[in-house]
Each structure stands twice: as structure tokens, then as C-alpha cells.
Amino acid sequence: LYQSADAHKDQTYFLSQLSQSQLAKTLFPLGALPKSDVRRLAHQRRLPNRARKDSQGICFLGQLDYDAFLRGHLGERRGEVREFETGEIIGEHRGLWYHTVGQRRGVGPALGPRHVSRGPWYVVRKEMDSNVLFVSREYASADKPRNAFHADAINWIGGAPPPAGAAGEPTPLRVKVRHGA
């Protein structure tokens, strides 16, 4: 599995979930081309999708309401929204799966009216066990380091995995955690 020539449209973060045996049966005929070249070729060949708008959602599911999709498959589990810096409860969320760390869109409706106007608000942490969503107006400040996380069920696409750290010690890795990063 290689990164796409178009870093902005690269899908390796999603495709990394495939095993080596699945990837062996997969072709990526446009992988070496940036999106602008693919668009140009589609126009030259008068393909029916040549002017289609780029997808911004779960492209393989087509046009759908993302929140409705999640609600239909995962339901809702209400919990507190807390300001990261103070711990103050400032709202209620409908389920942690509706929110992604770093997200700004969709945070406002989960907040009480007097807090919305103090934004913009960003998701900075999710506590799954206690079902608490933490938000802040200062996404990138030093008190919110995002330099470590736990990962399991990792597919090692090429070569042998790195040696494991000492018992209980993390193994440092370089990863891509979101689209466009």
C-alpha cells in the first residue's frame, strides 16, 4: 500500500484496514495521478461523472445524512459536555460517536445557549468510560497535548512490525491519524 500522489485525496488511512491478502487483489489505476489530472482526463473523455462535486462524507455510502446514519446504527447515548479547562458542565451530547477530536462543526448544538456565543468550540477529548465530551475554545494550546494514543488490531502492510517495547512500555510509531494530515 502506497500513499497517493495527491496528498489531499490520499485514502491510506482507510485502506490500511485491509489485510495484505485483500490488497493483493486490489488495483489502484489512478493512484499515481493527482486529482486535478484525473478531473482533466475525465473532461477530455467526456465521462458522465466529470463535473461531479467531490464527496465530503462517507463516499462509498453515497449521499446520506451522516447523523441519521449513525443514529440508525448506533442510537444515542446522552452524556455531559464539559469545558476542558474548568471541568464545568456546559451542555449535553447525544453520543460520543457523533464527535471527533479536533472537530468544530456540530459542537454548538450540544452546548447550552449562553456557551455557544463564547465559541468557537473544538472537541479536545472524549472519555469513553464516563461518556464525557470535553470541548475548548483553545484547540492547539500546550495543555492539550495529543502526542500519544492506544491502538490495537493494527495491520502491518509491508515488512515486519517494529520490535515491541519493554513490558508495559509503548512502541513509538509515526502515524497518520486523519484525512489531510
PDB file of C-alpha atoms in Angstrom:
ATOM      1  CA  LEU A   1       0.000   0.000   0.000  1.00  0.00           C
ATOM      2  CA  TYR A   2       1.483   3.327  -1.092  1.00  0.00           C
ATOM      3  CA  GLN A   3       0.361   6.871  -0.419  1.00  0.00           C
ATOM      4  CA  SER A   4      -1.444   8.579  -3.260  1.00  0.00           C
ATOM      5  CA  ALA A   5       0.282  11.147  -5.471  1.00  0.00           C
ATOM      6  CA  ASP A   6      -2.415  13.574  -4.272  1.00  0.00           C
ATOM      7  CA  ALA A   7      -1.778  14.003  -0.538  1.00  0.00           C
ATOM      8  CA  HIS A   8      -5.129  15.723  -0.005  1.00  0.00           C
ATOM      9  CA  LYS A   9      -7.095  12.841  -1.552  1.00  0.00           C
ATOM     10  CA  ASP A  10      -4.942  10.045  -0.107  1.00  0.00           C
ATOM     11  CA  GLN A  11      -7.026   7.179   1.312  1.00  0.00           C
ATOM     12  CA  THR A  12      -4.327   5.120   3.055  1.00  0.00           C
ATOM     13  CA  TYR A  13      -5.851   5.963   6.466  1.00  0.00           C
ATOM     14  CA  PHE A  14      -8.919   3.962   5.399  1.00  0.00           C
ATOM     15  CA  LEU A  15      -7.236   1.356   3.207  1.00  0.00           C
ATOM     16  CA  SER A  16      -4.791   0.436   5.971  1.00  0.00           C
ATOM     17  CA  GLN A  17      -7.613  -1.614   7.498  1.00  0.00           C
ATOM     18  CA  LEU A  18      -7.282  -4.094   4.615  1.00  0.00           C
ATOM     19  CA  SER A  19      -5.063  -7.160   5.004  1.00  0.00           C
ATOM     20  CA  GLN A  20      -2.161  -7.914   2.693  1.00  0.00           C
ATOM     21  CA  SER A  21      -4.213 -10.694   1.026  1.00  0.00           C
ATOM     22  CA  GLN A  22      -7.044  -8.228   0.312  1.00  0.00           C
ATOM     23  CA  LEU A  23      -4.646  -5.598  -1.045  1.00  0.00           C
ATOM     24  CA  ALA A  24      -3.032  -8.211  -3.317  1.00  0.00           C
ATOM     25  CA  LYS A  25      -6.358  -8.408  -5.224  1.00  0.00           C
ATOM     26  CA  THR A  26      -6.823  -4.638  -5.462  1.00  0.00           C
ATOM     27  CA  LEU A  27      -5.919  -2.264  -8.289  1.00  0.00           C
ATOM     28  CA  PHE A  28      -5.455   1.491  -7.982  1.00  0.00           C
ATOM     29  CA  PRO A  29      -5.236   2.627 -11.599  1.00  0.00           C
ATOM     30  CA  LEU A  30      -5.399   6.330 -10.708  1.00  0.00           C
ATOM     31  CA  GLY A  31      -3.185   6.220  -7.612  1.00  0.00           C
ATOM     32  CA  ALA A  32      -0.217   7.850  -9.330  1.00  0.00           C
ATOM     33  CA  LEU A  33      -2.257  10.855 -10.518  1.00  0.00           C
ATOM     34  CA  PRO A  34      -3.227  13.995  -8.614  1.00  0.00           C
ATOM     35  CA  LYS A  35      -6.961  14.728  -8.540  1.00  0.00           C
ATOM     36  CA  SER A  36      -6.557  17.667 -10.954  1.00  0.00           C
ATOM     37  CA  ASP A  37      -5.167  15.284 -13.627  1.00  0.00           C
ATOM     38  CA  VAL A  38      -7.997  12.801 -13.047  1.00  0.00           C
ATOM     39  CA  ARG A  39     -10.545  15.618 -13.499  1.00  0.00           C
ATOM     40  CA  ARG A  40      -8.796  16.801 -16.680  1.00  0.00           C
ATOM     41  CA  LEU A  41      -8.790  13.279 -18.148  1.00  0.00           C
ATOM     42  CA  ALA A  42     -12.466  12.807 -17.250  1.00  0.00           C
ATOM     43  CA  HIS A  43     -13.332  16.025 -19.117  1.00  0.00           C
ATOM     44  CA  GLN A  44     -11.245  15.021 -22.142  1.00  0.00           C
ATOM     45  CA  ARG A  45     -13.040  11.686 -22.301  1.00  0.00           C
ATOM     46  CA  ARG A  46     -16.446  13.235 -21.563  1.00  0.00           C
ATOM     47  CA  LEU A  47     -17.097  10.846 -18.681  1.00  0.00           C
ATOM     48  CA  PRO A  48     -20.545  11.246 -17.079  1.00  0.00           C
ATOM     49  CA  ASN A  49     -19.037  11.990 -13.646  1.00  0.00           C
ATOM     50  CA  ARG A  50     -16.552  14.608 -14.931  1.00  0.00           C
ATOM     51  CA  ALA A  51     -18.254  17.525 -13.164  1.00  0.00           C
ATOM     52  CA  ARG A  52     -19.396  15.675 -10.044  1.00  0.00           C
ATOM     53  CA  LYS A  53     -18.665  17.515  -6.817  1.00  0.00           C
ATOM     54  CA  ASP A  54     -16.038  15.944  -4.559  1.00  0.00           C
ATOM     55  CA  SER A  55     -17.529  13.856  -1.782  1.00  0.00           C
ATOM     56  CA  GLN A  56     -17.008  15.159   1.739  1.00  0.00           C
ATOM     57  CA  GLY A  57     -18.613  12.318   3.668  1.00  0.00           C
ATOM     58  CA  ILE A  58     -18.571   8.565   3.613  1.00  0.00           C
ATOM     59  CA  CYS A  59     -18.189   8.428  -0.149  1.00  0.00           C
ATOM     60  CA  PHE A  60     -18.812   4.709  -0.565  1.00  0.00           C
ATOM     61  CA  LEU A  61     -22.263   5.064   1.032  1.00  0.00           C
ATOM     62  CA  GLY A  62     -23.437   7.742  -1.392  1.00  0.00           C
ATOM     63  CA  GLN A  63     -25.454  10.797  -0.428  1.00  0.00           C
ATOM     64  CA  LEU A  64     -26.759  10.391   3.097  1.00  0.00           C
ATOM     65  CA  ASP A  65     -27.357  12.263   6.301  1.00  0.00           C
ATOM     66  CA  TYR A  66     -24.336  11.234   8.389  1.00  0.00           C
ATOM     67  CA  ASP A  67     -26.023  11.881  11.756  1.00  0.00           C
ATOM     68  CA  ALA A  68     -29.094   9.884  10.686  1.00  0.00           C
ATOM     69  CA  PHE A  69     -26.806   7.042   9.555  1.00  0.00           C
ATOM     70  CA  LEU A  70     -25.075   6.970  12.957  1.00  0.00           C
ATOM     71  CA  ARG A  71     -28.362   7.278  14.835  1.00  0.00           C
ATOM     72  CA  GLY A  72     -29.843   4.367  12.877  1.00  0.00           C
ATOM     73  CA  HIS A  73     -26.849   2.104  13.502  1.00  0.00           C
ATOM     74  CA  LEU A  74     -25.608   3.216  16.919  1.00  0.00           C
ATOM     75  CA  GLY A  75     -28.528   5.049  18.518  1.00  0.00           C
ATOM     76  CA  GLU A  76     -27.958   7.762  21.071  1.00  0.00           C
ATOM     77  CA  ARG A  77     -26.254   7.763  24.465  1.00  0.00           C
ATOM     78  CA  ARG A  78     -26.537  11.154  26.075  1.00  0.00           C
ATOM     79  CA  GLY A  79     -23.712  12.477  28.245  1.00  0.00           C
ATOM     80  CA  GLU A  80     -22.130  15.595  29.631  1.00  0.00           C
ATOM     81  CA  VAL A  81     -20.209  18.163  27.619  1.00  0.00           C
ATOM     82  CA  ARG A  82     -17.556  19.759  29.818  1.00  0.00           C
ATOM     83  CA  GLU A  83     -15.239  22.681  29.242  1.00  0.00           C
ATOM     84  CA  PHE A  84     -11.747  21.175  29.251  1.00  0.00           C
ATOM     85  CA  GLU A  85     -10.061  23.955  31.220  1.00  0.00           C
ATOM     86  CA  THR A  86     -12.617  24.271  34.034  1.00  0.00           C
ATOM     87  CA  GLY A  87     -14.466  20.951  34.084  1.00  0.00           C
ATOM     88  CA  GLU A  88     -17.736  22.920  34.090  1.00  0.00           C
ATOM     89  CA  ILE A  89     -20.705  21.135  32.537  1.00  0.00           C
ATOM     90  CA  ILE A  90     -21.748  23.349  29.613  1.00  0.00           C
ATOM     91  CA  GLY A  91     -24.025  21.060  27.621  1.00  0.00           C
ATOM     92  CA  GLU A  92     -25.193  17.593  26.724  1.00  0.00           C
ATOM     93  CA  HIS A  93     -24.149  15.430  23.763  1.00  0.00           C
ATOM     94  CA  ARG A  94     -26.208  12.698  22.043  1.00  0.00           C
ATOM     95  CA  GLY A  95     -23.368  10.185  21.759  1.00  0.00           C
ATOM     96  CA  LEU A  96     -19.576  10.367  21.628  1.00  0.00           C
ATOM     97  CA  TRP A  97     -19.595   8.695  18.193  1.00  0.00           C
ATOM     98  CA  TYR A  98     -21.066  11.896  16.723  1.00  0.00           C
ATOM     99  CA  HIS A  99     -17.853  13.767  17.628  1.00  0.00           C
ATOM    100  CA  THR A 100     -14.192  13.550  16.586  1.00  0.00           C
ATOM    101  CA  VAL A 101     -11.245  15.127  18.385  1.00  0.00           C
ATOM    102  CA  GLY A 102     -10.416  18.320  16.512  1.00  0.00           C
ATOM    103  CA  GLN A 103     -13.952  18.755  15.203  1.00  0.00           C
ATOM    104  CA  ARG A 104     -15.656  22.126  15.353  1.00  0.00           C
ATOM    105  CA  ARG A 105     -18.766  21.534  13.219  1.00  0.00           C
ATOM    106  CA  GLY A 106     -21.729  20.292  15.230  1.00  0.00           C
ATOM    107  CA  VAL A 107     -20.402  21.195  18.684  1.00  0.00           C
ATOM    108  CA  GLY A 108     -22.669  24.251  19.115  1.00  0.00           C
ATOM    109  CA  PRO A 109     -25.987  22.337  19.269  1.00  0.00           C
ATOM    110  CA  ALA A 110     -24.638  20.279  22.194  1.00  0.00           C
ATOM    111  CA  LEU A 111     -23.944  23.392  24.270  1.00  0.00           C
ATOM    112  CA  GLY A 112     -26.222  25.491  26.422  1.00  0.00           C
ATOM    113  CA  PRO A 113     -27.295  28.821  24.861  1.00  0.00           C
ATOM    114  CA  ARG A 114     -25.025  31.018  26.980  1.00  0.00           C
ATOM    115  CA  HIS A 115     -21.948  28.982  25.986  1.00  0.00           C
ATOM    116  CA  VAL A 116     -22.469  28.837  22.213  1.00  0.00           C
ATOM    117  CA  SER A 117     -21.744  32.541  21.807  1.00  0.00           C
ATOM    118  CA  ARG A 118     -18.413  32.149  23.627  1.00  0.00           C
ATOM    119  CA  GLY A 119     -17.093  29.859  20.846  1.00  0.00           C
ATOM    120  CA  PRO A 120     -15.869  28.627  18.509  1.00  0.00           C
ATOM    121  CA  TRP A 121     -15.594  25.350  20.420  1.00  0.00           C
ATOM    122  CA  TYR A 122     -13.465  22.345  19.493  1.00  0.00           C
ATOM    123  CA  VAL A 123     -13.632  18.744  20.676  1.00  0.00           C
ATOM    124  CA  VAL A 124     -10.381  18.103  22.547  1.00  0.00           C
ATOM    125  CA  ARG A 125     -11.051  14.846  24.394  1.00  0.00           C
ATOM    126  CA  LYS A 126     -13.549  12.022  24.713  1.00  0.00           C
ATOM    127  CA  GLU A 127     -13.762   9.857  27.844  1.00  0.00           C
ATOM    128  CA  MET A 128     -15.459   6.698  26.687  1.00  0.00           C
ATOM    129  CA  ASP A 129     -15.856   5.072  30.127  1.00  0.00           C
ATOM    130  CA  SER A 130     -17.614   8.069  31.679  1.00  0.00           C
ATOM    131  CA  ASN A 131     -19.271   9.175  28.390  1.00  0.00           C
ATOM    132  CA  VAL A 132     -17.954  12.747  28.752  1.00  0.00           C
ATOM    133  CA  LEU A 133     -17.115  15.032  25.827  1.00  0.00           C
ATOM    134  CA  PHE A 134     -14.524  17.744  26.541  1.00  0.00           C
ATOM    135  CA  VAL A 135     -14.509  20.919  24.468  1.00  0.00           C
ATOM    136  CA  SER A 136     -12.337  24.019  24.459  1.00  0.00           C
ATOM    137  CA  ARG A 137     -12.053  27.348  22.694  1.00  0.00           C
ATOM    138  CA  GLU A 138      -8.276  26.834  22.526  1.00  0.00           C
ATOM    139  CA  TYR A 139      -7.718  23.765  20.368  1.00  0.00           C
ATOM    140  CA  ALA A 140      -3.951  23.925  19.907  1.00  0.00           C
ATOM    141  CA  SER A 141      -2.759  25.147  23.314  1.00  0.00           C
ATOM    142  CA  ALA A 142       0.051  23.335  25.131  1.00  0.00           C
ATOM    143  CA  ASP A 143      -2.205  21.958  27.898  1.00  0.00           C
ATOM    144  CA  LYS A 144      -3.888  19.670  25.353  1.00  0.00           C
ATOM    145  CA  PRO A 145      -1.055  17.500  24.083  1.00  0.00           C
ATOM    146  CA  ARG A 146      -2.160  14.935  21.532  1.00  0.00           C
ATOM    147  CA  ASN A 147       1.058  13.036  21.107  1.00  0.00           C
ATOM    148  CA  ALA A 148       0.038   9.549  22.222  1.00  0.00           C
ATOM    149  CA  PHE A 149      -2.839   7.119  21.896  1.00  0.00           C
ATOM    150  CA  HIS A 150      -3.567   3.422  22.230  1.00  0.00           C
ATOM    151  CA  ALA A 151      -4.030   1.370  19.063  1.00  0.00           C
ATOM    152  CA  ASP A 152      -4.816  -2.285  18.543  1.00  0.00           C
ATOM    153  CA  ALA A 153      -5.725  -4.628  15.672  1.00  0.00           C
ATOM    154  CA  ILE A 154      -3.064  -2.978  13.509  1.00  0.00           C
ATOM    155  CA  ASN A 155      -2.374  -4.298  10.011  1.00  0.00           C
ATOM    156  CA  TRP A 156       1.336  -4.295   9.198  1.00  0.00           C
ATOM    157  CA  ILE A 157       1.142  -3.702   5.460  1.00  0.00           C
ATOM    158  CA  GLY A 158       4.797  -4.027   4.461  1.00  0.00           C
ATOM    159  CA  GLY A 159       7.699  -5.700   6.198  1.00  0.00           C
ATOM    160  CA  ALA A 160       7.920  -6.905   9.764  1.00  0.00           C
ATOM    161  CA  PRO A 161       6.378  -4.877  12.580  1.00  0.00           C
ATOM    162  CA  PRO A 162       8.800  -2.881  14.733  1.00  0.00           C
ATOM    163  CA  PRO A 163      10.104  -4.616  17.845  1.00  0.00           C
ATOM    164  CA  ALA A 164       7.796  -4.285  20.825  1.00  0.00           C
ATOM    165  CA  GLY A 165       8.846  -2.033  23.675  1.00  0.00           C
ATOM    166  CA  ALA A 166       9.778  -3.400  27.090  1.00  0.00           C
ATOM    167  CA  ALA A 167       6.918  -4.858  29.113  1.00  0.00           C
ATOM    168  CA  GLY A 168       4.303  -2.160  29.527  1.00  0.00           C
ATOM    169  CA  GLU A 169       6.263   0.397  27.512  1.00  0.00           C
ATOM    170  CA  PRO A 170       4.702   1.914  24.381  1.00  0.00           C
ATOM    171  CA  THR A 171       6.206   1.369  20.954  1.00  0.00           C
ATOM    172  CA  PRO A 172       6.797   4.739  19.263  1.00  0.00           C
ATOM    173  CA  LEU A 173       5.375   4.867  15.746  1.00  0.00           C
ATOM    174  CA  ARG A 174       4.764   7.530  13.103  1.00  0.00           C
ATOM    175  CA  VAL A 175       1.119   7.514  12.050  1.00  0.00           C
ATOM    176  CA  LYS A 176      -1.433   9.455  10.082  1.00  0.00           C
ATOM    177  CA  VAL A 177      -4.493   9.954  12.267  1.00  0.00           C
ATOM    178  CA  ARG A 178      -6.830  11.872   9.981  1.00  0.00           C
ATOM    179  CA  HIS A 179      -7.543  12.793   6.388  1.00  0.00           C
ATOM    180  CA  GLY A 180      -5.433  15.637   5.060  1.00  0.00           C
ATOM    181  CA  ALA A 181      -2.929  15.461   7.914  1.00  0.00           C
TER     182      ALA A 181
END
